[in-house]
Short mmCIF file of C-alpha atoms in Angstrom, two decimals:
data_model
loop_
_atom_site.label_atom_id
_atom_site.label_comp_id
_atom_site.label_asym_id
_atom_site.label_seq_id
_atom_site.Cartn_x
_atom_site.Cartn_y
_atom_site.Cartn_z
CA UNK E 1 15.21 -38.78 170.39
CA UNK E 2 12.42 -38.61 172.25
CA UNK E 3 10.98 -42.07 173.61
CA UNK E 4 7.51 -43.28 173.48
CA UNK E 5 6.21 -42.80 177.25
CA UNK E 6 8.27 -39.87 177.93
CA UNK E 7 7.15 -36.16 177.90
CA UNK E 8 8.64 -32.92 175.31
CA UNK E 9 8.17 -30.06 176.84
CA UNK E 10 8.82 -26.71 175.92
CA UNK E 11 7.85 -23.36 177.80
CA UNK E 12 8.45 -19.91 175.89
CA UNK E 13 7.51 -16.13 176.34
CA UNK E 14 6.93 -13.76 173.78
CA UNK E 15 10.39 -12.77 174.41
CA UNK E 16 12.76 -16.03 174.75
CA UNK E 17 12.63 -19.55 175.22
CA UNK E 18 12.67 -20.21 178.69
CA UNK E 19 13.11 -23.69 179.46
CA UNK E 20 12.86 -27.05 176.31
CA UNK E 21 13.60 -30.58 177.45
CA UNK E 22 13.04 -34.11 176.54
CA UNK E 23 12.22 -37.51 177.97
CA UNK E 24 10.17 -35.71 180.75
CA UNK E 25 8.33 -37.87 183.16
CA UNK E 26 5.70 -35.77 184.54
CA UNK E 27 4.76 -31.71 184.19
CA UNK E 28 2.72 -30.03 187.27
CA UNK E 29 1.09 -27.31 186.21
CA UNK E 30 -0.41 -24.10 188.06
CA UNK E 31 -3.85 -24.81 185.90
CA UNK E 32 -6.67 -21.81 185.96
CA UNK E 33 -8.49 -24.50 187.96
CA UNK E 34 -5.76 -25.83 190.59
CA UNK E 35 -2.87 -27.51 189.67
CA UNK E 36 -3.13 -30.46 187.76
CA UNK E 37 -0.38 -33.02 186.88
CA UNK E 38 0.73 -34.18 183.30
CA UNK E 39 2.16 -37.85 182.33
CA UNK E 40 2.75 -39.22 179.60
CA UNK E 41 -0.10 -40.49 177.05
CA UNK E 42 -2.18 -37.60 178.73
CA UNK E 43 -5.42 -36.79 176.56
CA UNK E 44 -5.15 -33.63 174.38
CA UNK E 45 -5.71 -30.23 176.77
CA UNK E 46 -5.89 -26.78 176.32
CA UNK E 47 -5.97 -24.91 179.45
CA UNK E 48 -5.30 -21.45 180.95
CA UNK E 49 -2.31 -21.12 183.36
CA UNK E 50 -2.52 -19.30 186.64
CA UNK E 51 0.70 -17.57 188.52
CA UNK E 52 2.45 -20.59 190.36
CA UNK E 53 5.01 -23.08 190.00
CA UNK E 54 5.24 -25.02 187.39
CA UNK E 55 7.31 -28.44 188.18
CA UNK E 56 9.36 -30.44 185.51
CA UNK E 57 10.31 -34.55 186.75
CA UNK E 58 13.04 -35.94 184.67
CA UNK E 59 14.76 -38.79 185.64
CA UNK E 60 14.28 -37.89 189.59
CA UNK E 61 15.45 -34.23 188.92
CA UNK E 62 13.12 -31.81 189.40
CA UNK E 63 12.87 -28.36 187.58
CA UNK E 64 10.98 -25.79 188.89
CA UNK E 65 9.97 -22.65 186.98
CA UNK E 66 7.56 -19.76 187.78
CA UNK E 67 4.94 -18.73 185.60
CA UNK E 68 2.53 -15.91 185.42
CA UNK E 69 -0.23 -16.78 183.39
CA UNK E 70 -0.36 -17.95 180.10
CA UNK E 71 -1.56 -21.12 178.58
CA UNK E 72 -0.52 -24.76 178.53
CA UNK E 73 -1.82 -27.27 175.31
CA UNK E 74 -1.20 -31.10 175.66
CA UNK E 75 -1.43 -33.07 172.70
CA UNK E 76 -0.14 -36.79 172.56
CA UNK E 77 3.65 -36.58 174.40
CA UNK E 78 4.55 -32.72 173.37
CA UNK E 79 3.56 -30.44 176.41
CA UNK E 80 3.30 -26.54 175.07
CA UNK E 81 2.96 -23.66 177.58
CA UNK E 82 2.81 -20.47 176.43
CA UNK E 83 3.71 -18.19 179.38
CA UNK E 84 3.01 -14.83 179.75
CA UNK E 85 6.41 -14.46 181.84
CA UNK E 86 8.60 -17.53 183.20
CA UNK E 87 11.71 -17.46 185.09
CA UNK E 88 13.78 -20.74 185.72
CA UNK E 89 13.76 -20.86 190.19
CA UNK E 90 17.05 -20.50 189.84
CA UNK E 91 16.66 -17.23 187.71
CA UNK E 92 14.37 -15.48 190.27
CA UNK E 93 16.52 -12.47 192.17
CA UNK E 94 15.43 -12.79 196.27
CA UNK E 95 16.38 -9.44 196.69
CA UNK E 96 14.38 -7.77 193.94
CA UNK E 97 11.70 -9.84 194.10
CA UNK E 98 11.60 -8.88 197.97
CA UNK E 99 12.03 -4.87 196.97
CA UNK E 100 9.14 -5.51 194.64
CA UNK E 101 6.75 -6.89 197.63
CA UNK E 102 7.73 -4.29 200.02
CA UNK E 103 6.56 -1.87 197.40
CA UNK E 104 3.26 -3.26 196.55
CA UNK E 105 2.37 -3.48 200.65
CA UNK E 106 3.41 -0.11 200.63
CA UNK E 107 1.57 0.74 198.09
CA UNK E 108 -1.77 -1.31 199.12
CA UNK E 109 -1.08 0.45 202.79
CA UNK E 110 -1.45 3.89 201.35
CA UNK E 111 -3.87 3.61 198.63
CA UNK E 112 -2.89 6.54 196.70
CA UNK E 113 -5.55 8.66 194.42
CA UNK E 114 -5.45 6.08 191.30
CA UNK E 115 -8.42 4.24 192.85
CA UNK E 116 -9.95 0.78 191.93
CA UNK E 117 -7.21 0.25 188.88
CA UNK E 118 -4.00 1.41 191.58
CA UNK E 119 -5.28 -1.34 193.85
CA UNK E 120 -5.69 -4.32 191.06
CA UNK E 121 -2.37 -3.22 190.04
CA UNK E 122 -0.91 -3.80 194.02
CA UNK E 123 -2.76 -6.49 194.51
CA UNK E 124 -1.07 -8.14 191.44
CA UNK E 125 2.46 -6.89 191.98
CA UNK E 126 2.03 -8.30 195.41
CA UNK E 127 1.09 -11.79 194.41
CA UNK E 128 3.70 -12.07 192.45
CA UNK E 129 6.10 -11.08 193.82
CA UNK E 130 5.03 -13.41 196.80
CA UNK E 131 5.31 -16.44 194.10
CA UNK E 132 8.71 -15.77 193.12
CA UNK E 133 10.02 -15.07 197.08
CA UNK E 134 7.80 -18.52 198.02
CA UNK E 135 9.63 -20.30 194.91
CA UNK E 136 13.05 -18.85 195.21
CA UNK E 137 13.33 -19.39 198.80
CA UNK E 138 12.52 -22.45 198.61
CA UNK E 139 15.04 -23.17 195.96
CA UNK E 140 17.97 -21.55 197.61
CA UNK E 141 17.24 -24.04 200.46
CA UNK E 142 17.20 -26.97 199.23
CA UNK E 143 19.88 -26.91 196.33
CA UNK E 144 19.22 -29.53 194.26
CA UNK E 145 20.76 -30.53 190.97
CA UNK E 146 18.61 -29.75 188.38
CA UNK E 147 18.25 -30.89 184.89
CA UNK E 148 20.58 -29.35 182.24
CA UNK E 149 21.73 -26.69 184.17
CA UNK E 150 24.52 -28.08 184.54
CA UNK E 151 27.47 -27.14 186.68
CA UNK E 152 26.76 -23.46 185.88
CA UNK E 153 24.71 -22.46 189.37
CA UNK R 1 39.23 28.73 142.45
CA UNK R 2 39.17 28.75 146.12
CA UNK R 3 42.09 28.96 148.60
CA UNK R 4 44.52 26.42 150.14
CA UNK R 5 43.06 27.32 153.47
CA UNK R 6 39.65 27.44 152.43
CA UNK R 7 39.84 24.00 150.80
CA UNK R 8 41.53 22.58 154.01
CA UNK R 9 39.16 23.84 156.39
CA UNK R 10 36.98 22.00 154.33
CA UNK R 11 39.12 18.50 154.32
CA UNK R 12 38.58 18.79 158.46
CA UNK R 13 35.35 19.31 158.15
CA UNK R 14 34.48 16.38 156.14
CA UNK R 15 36.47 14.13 157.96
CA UNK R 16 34.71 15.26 161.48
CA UNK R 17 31.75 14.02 159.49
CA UNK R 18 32.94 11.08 158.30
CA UNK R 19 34.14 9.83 161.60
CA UNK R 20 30.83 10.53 162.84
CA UNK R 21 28.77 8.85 160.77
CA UNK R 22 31.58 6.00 161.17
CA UNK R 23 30.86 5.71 165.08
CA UNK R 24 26.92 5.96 163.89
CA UNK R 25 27.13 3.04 161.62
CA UNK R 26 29.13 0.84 164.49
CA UNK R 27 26.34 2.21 166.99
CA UNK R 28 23.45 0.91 164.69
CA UNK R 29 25.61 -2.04 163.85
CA UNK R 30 25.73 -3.29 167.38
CA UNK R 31 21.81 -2.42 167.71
CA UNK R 32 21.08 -4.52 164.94
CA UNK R 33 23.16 -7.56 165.88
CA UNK R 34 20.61 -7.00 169.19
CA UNK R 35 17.35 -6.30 166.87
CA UNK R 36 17.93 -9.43 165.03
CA UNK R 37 18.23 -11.62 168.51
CA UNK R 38 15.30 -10.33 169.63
CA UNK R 39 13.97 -11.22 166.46
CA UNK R 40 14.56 -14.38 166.42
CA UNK R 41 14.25 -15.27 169.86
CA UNK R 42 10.07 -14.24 169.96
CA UNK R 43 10.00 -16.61 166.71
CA UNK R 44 9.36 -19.68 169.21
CA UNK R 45 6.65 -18.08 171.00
CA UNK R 46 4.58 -16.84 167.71
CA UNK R 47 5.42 -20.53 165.80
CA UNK R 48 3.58 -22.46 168.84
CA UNK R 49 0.82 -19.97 169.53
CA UNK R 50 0.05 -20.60 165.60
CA UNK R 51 0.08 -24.21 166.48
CA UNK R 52 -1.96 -24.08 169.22
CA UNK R 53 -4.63 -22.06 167.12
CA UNK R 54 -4.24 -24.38 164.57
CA UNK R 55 -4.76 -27.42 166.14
CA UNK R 56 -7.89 -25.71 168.06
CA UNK R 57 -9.31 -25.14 164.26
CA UNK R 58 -9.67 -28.38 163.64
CA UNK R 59 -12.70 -28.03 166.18
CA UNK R 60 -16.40 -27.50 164.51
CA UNK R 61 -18.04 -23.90 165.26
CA UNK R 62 -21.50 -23.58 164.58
CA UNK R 63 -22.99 -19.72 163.70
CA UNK R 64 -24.09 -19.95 167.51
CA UNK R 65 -20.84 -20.77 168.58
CA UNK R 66 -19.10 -18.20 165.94
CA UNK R 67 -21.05 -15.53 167.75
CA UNK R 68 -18.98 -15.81 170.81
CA UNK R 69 -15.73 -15.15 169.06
CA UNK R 70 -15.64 -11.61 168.15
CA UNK R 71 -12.11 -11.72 167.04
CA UNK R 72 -12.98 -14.47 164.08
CA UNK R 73 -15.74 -12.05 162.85
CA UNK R 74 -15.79 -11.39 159.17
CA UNK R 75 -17.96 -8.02 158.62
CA UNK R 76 -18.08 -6.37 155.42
CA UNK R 77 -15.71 -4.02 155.75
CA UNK R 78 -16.84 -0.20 155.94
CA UNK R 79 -14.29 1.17 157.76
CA UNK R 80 -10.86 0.12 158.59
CA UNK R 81 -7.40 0.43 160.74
CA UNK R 82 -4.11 0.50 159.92
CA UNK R 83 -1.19 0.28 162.58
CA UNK R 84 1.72 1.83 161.36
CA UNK R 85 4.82 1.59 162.71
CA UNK R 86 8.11 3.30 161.98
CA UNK R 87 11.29 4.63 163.70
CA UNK R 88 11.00 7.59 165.68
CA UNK R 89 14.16 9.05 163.96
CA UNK R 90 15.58 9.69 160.67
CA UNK R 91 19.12 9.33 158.58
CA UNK R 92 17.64 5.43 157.65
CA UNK R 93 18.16 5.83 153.80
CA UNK R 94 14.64 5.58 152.14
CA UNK R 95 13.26 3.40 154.48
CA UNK R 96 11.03 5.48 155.79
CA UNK R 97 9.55 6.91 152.80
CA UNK R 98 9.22 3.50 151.64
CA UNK R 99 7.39 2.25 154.50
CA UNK R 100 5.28 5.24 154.35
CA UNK R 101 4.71 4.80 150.56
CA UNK R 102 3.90 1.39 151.12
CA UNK R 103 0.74 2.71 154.01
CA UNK R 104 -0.40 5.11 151.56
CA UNK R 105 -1.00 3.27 148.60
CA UNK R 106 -3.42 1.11 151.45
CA UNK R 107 -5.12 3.95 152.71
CA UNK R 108 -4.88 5.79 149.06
CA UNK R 109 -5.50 2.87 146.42
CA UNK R 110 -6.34 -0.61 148.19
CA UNK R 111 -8.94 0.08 151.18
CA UNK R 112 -11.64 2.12 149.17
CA UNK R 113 -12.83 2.54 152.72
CA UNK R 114 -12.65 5.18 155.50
CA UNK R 115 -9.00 4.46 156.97
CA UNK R 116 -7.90 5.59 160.66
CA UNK R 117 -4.35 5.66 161.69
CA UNK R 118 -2.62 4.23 164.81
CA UNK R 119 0.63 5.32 164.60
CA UNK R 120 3.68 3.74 166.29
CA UNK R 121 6.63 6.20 165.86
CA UNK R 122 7.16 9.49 165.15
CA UNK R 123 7.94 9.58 161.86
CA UNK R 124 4.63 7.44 160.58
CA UNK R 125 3.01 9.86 163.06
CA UNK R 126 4.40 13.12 161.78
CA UNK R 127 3.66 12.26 157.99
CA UNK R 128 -0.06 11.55 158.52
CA UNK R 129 -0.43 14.99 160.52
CA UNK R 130 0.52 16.28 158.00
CA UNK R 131 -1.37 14.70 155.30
CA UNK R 132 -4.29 15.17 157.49
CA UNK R 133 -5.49 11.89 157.81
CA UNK R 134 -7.52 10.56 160.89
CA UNK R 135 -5.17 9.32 164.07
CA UNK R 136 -6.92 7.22 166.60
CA UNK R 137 -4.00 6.87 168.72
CA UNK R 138 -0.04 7.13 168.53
CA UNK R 139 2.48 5.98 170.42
CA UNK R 140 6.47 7.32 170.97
CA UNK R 141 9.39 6.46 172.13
CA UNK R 142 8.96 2.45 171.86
CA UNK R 143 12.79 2.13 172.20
CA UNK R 144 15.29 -0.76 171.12
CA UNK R 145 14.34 -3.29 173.23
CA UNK R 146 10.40 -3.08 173.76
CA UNK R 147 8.14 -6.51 175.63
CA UNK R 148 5.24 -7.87 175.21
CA UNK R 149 3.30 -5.32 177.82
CA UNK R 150 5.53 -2.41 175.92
CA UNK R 151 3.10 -3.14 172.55
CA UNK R 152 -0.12 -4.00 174.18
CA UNK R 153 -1.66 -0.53 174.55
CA UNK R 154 -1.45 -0.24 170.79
CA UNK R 155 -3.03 -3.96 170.29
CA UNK R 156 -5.63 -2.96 172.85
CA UNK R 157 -6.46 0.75 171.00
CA UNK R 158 -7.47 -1.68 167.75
CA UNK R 159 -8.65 -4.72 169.42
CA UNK R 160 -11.41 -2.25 171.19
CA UNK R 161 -12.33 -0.51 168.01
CA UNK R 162 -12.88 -3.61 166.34
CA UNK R 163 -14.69 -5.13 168.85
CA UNK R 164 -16.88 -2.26 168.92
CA UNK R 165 -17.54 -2.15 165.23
CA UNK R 166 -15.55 0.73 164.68
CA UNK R 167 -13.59 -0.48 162.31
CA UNK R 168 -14.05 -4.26 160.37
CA UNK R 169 -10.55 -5.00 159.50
CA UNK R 170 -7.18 -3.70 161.24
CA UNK R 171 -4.01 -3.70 159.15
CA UNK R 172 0.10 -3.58 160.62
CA UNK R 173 2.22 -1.64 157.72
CA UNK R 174 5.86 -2.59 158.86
CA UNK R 175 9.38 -2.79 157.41
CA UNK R 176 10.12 -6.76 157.39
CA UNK R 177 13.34 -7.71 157.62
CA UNK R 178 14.99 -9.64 155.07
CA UNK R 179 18.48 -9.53 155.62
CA UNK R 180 20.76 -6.32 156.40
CA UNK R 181 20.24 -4.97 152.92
CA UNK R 182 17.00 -5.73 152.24
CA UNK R 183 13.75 -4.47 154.04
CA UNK R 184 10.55 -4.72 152.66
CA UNK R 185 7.57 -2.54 153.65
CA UNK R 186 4.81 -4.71 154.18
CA UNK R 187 0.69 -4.28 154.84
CA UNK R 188 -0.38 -7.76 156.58
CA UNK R 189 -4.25 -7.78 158.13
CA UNK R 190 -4.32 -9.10 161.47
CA UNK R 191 -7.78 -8.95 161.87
CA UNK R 192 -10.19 -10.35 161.81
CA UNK R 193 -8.28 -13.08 162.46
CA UNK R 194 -8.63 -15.73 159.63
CA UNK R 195 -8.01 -19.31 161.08
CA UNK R 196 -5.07 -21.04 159.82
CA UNK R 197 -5.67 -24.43 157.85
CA UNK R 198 -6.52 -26.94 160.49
CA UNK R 199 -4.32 -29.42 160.76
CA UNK R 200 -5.18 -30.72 164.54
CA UNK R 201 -5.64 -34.50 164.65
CA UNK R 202 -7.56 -34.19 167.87
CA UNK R 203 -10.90 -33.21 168.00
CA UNK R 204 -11.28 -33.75 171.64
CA UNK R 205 -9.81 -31.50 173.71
CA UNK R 206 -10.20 -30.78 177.60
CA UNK R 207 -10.52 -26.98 177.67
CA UNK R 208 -9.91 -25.45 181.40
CA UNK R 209 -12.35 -23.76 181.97
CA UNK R 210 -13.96 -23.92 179.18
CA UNK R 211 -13.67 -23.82 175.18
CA UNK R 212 -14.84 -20.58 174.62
CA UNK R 213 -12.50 -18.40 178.00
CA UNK R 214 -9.25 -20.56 176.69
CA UNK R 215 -9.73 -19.00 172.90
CA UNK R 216 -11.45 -15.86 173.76
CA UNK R 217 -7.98 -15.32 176.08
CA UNK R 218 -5.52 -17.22 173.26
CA UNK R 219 -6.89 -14.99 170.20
CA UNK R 220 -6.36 -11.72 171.42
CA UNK R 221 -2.46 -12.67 172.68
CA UNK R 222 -2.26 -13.86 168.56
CA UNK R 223 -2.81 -10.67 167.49
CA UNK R 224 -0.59 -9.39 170.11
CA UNK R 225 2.12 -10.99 169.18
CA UNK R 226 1.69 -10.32 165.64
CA UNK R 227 1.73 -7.18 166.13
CA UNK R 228 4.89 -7.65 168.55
CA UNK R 229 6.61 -9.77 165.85
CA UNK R 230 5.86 -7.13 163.47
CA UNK R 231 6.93 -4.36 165.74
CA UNK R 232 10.65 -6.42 166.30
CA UNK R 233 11.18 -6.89 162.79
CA UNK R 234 10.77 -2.82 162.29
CA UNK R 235 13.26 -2.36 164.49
CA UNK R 236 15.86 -4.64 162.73
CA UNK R 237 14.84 -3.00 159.93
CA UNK R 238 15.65 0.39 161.04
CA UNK R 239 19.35 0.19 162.75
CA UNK R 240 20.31 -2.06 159.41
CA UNK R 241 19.22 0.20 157.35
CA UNK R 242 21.18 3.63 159.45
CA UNK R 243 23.81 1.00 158.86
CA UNK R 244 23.66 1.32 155.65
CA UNK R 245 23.06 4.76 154.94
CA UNK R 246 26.03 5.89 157.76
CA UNK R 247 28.49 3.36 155.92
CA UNK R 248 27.62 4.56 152.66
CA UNK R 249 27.69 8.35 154.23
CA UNK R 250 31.33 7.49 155.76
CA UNK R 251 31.96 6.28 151.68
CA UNK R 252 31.38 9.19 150.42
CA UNK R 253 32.69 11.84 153.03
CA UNK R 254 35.76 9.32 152.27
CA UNK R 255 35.69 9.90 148.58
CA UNK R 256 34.87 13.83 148.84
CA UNK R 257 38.16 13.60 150.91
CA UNK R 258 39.99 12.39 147.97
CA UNK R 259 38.95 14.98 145.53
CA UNK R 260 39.07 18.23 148.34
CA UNK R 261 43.20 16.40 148.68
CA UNK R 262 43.85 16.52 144.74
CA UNK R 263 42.34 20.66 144.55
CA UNK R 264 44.32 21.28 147.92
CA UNK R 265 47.60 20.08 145.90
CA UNK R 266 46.60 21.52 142.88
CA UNK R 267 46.20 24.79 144.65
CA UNK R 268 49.15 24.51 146.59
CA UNK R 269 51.43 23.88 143.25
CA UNK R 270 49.86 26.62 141.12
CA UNK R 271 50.28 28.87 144.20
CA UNK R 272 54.06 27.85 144.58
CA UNK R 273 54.59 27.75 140.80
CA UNK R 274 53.05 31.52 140.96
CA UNK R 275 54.86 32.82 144.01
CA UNK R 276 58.47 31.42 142.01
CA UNK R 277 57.71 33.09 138.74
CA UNK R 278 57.01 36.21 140.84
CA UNK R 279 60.41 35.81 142.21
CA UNK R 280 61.72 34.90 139.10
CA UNK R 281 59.88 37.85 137.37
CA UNK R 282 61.25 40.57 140.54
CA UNK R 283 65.17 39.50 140.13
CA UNK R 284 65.11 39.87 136.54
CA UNK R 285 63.68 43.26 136.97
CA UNK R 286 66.26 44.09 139.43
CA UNK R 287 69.05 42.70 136.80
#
């Protein structure tokens, strides 16, 4: 059960659940507006997500999951994002993610014919794929336990 | 009455067809056990999205405030959209005529308007060529396994025509998925979208940045993922229903089988019992 002046919080894509937990202390969130923090008892919020890290406290474990977009809505102690893609940190592959940034500098070095839309496409493919290195890195640095995932990492 | 060999080459050939349509129905098995996954694994997503809308509904709009929500628009409807989406193949039993059936009695019997097509799959696609009806846009090759971005050209081809006052009302004609021997077609409007009862208990919400950006970038992922939902469910639909069809094919090839067998002897005994009286019929000749 979840307790009074704790946090449920549940992050899913159009595809899969991606991360639900309970008795969560505090969310950060990558808001539209700069990152804003969530505790318990928070006033109700509807807000559009930017590409960042979103951060998950439980019990002085920390959770860390990328997100691209998408929305978050508080009400009372339930914490709803609706992501347009998420990855647990511990999902995120260095090496593709790396590939993938090579290939959108490449891509913004050359500039091919496609114009205007080619280069919004770049630019995008580049920022996040700089997220995901930034995130994962950090991750595979520090190795910290993190909430549910057990043993399995 | 035909040969021995004749009939045999016929016993091979129905059992080459049988254990083809065997492998076919453990292909599509296997791709439905998938289908339904991704089925119910985008249920989360399109349960909370609701939720959120929901909640948001409980919020007062004035006329003014209507105005700046396109999507919640209810015109009188002069012209409308339907999306229709079907396999790209065949050999699914009827449920491709009955999906098909089910968007022309729409277009035929229940718009009374103008109706233009966007077709996702070939066989939707192929049908209304051929019927002549108007296509504003179709889409292939969706595969097994499609995303979110996979669908949104064919959200975006209606959400532009509506918002342009093309058409007033966009329909999805799909084949929902019941179980693995049920599918039924359905016609479900998707927009405009009609606001689900409100149920929020809060009536003041922070909206980053602002009311109207947060719903004006929340409705149109609704209908996306309607459409998406919509989209998953057709494909369920389709590899249970090959399924079905290949496991009732491998049935029958199995039964034809039985009855080529009991000629085959036949054959083979009248043949012996004729070559023996021959026999019979020379050495008392001979006597």
């Amino acid at each position: 059960m979840a307790s009074v002046d704790k946090l449920t919080v549940e992050i899913v894509t159009g595809e899969r659940i991606v991360f639900t937990e309970e008795n969560v202390d505090m969310v950060v969130a990558p808001g539209i507006e700069g990152s804003l923090g969530i505790l318990p008892h928070h006033a109700p919020l509807v807000t559009l997500l930017s590409e960042g890290e979103l951060r998950i406290t439980k019990a002085g474990h920390e959770e860390s999951i990328v997100v691209f977009g998408g929305f978050m809505e508080v009400t009372g102690d339930r914490v709803i994002v609706l992501a347009d893609t998420a990855e647990r940190a511990e999902e995120i592959d260095l090496a593709r993610a790396e590939a993938a940034r090579q290939t959108a500098e490449r891509s913004l070095r050359e500039r091919g014919p496609g114009g205007v839309q080619d280069l919004a496409v770049a630019e995008r493919a580049m920022a996040r794929s700089a997220v995901r290195l930034r995130i994962g890195q950090r991750r595979a640095g520090r190795r910290v336990p993190t909430i549910g995932s057990g043993s399995d990492n | 009455m035909p040969s021995t060999r004749e009939i045999r080459r016929r016993i091979r050939s129905v059992r080459n067809m049988s254990q083809i349509t065997r492998a076919m129905e453990m292909v599509s098995a296997s791709k439905m056990r998938r289908a339904q996954q991704n089925v119910t694994a985008s249920r989360p997503y399109s349960e909370r999205i609701e939720e959120v809308i929901a909640d948001l509904s409980a919020i007062e709009l004035d006329a003014d405030e209507m105005n700046q929500f396109p999507l919640l628009q209810q015109r009188e409807v002069k012209r409308s959209a339907v999306i229709l989406i079907t396999p790209d193949k065949g050999l699914t039993g009827s449920l491709n005529s009955n999906i098909i059936r089910r968007a022309t009695r729409y277009v035929l019997h229940e718009a009374n308007v103008p109706v233009e097509v966007i077709a996702a799959g070939k066989k939707g696609r192929d049908f209304m060529i051929r019927t002549h009806q108007e296509i504003a846009a179709e889409f292939t090759a969706i595969g097994d396994r499609p995303t979110l971005d996979d669908i949104r050209p064919i959200v975006e081809v209606a959400l532009n025509d509506f918002e342009s006052g093309k058409v007033d009302a966009v329909y999805v004609v799909y084949a929902k998925f019941v179980n693995t021997l049920s599918q039924v077609p359905e016609a479900r409007q998707v927009l405009p979208i009609r606001r689900p009862e409100g149920r929020g208990t809060y009536t003041d919400y922070i909206f980053e940045p602002s009311p109207v950006e947060v719903l004006n970038a929340l409705l149109p992922r609704y209908i996306e993922v309607q459409v998406y939902q919509a989209m998953l469910e057709s494909i369920a639909s389709e590899h249970s229903a090959r399924m079905v069809a290949m496991r009732n094919a491998t049935e029958n090839a199995k039964d034809l089988v039985t009855d080529l067998s009991l000629s085959y002897n036949k054959a083979r005994q009248s043949q012996i019992t004729r070559e023996v009286s021959e026999i019979a019929a020379g050495a008392n000749a001979l006597r």
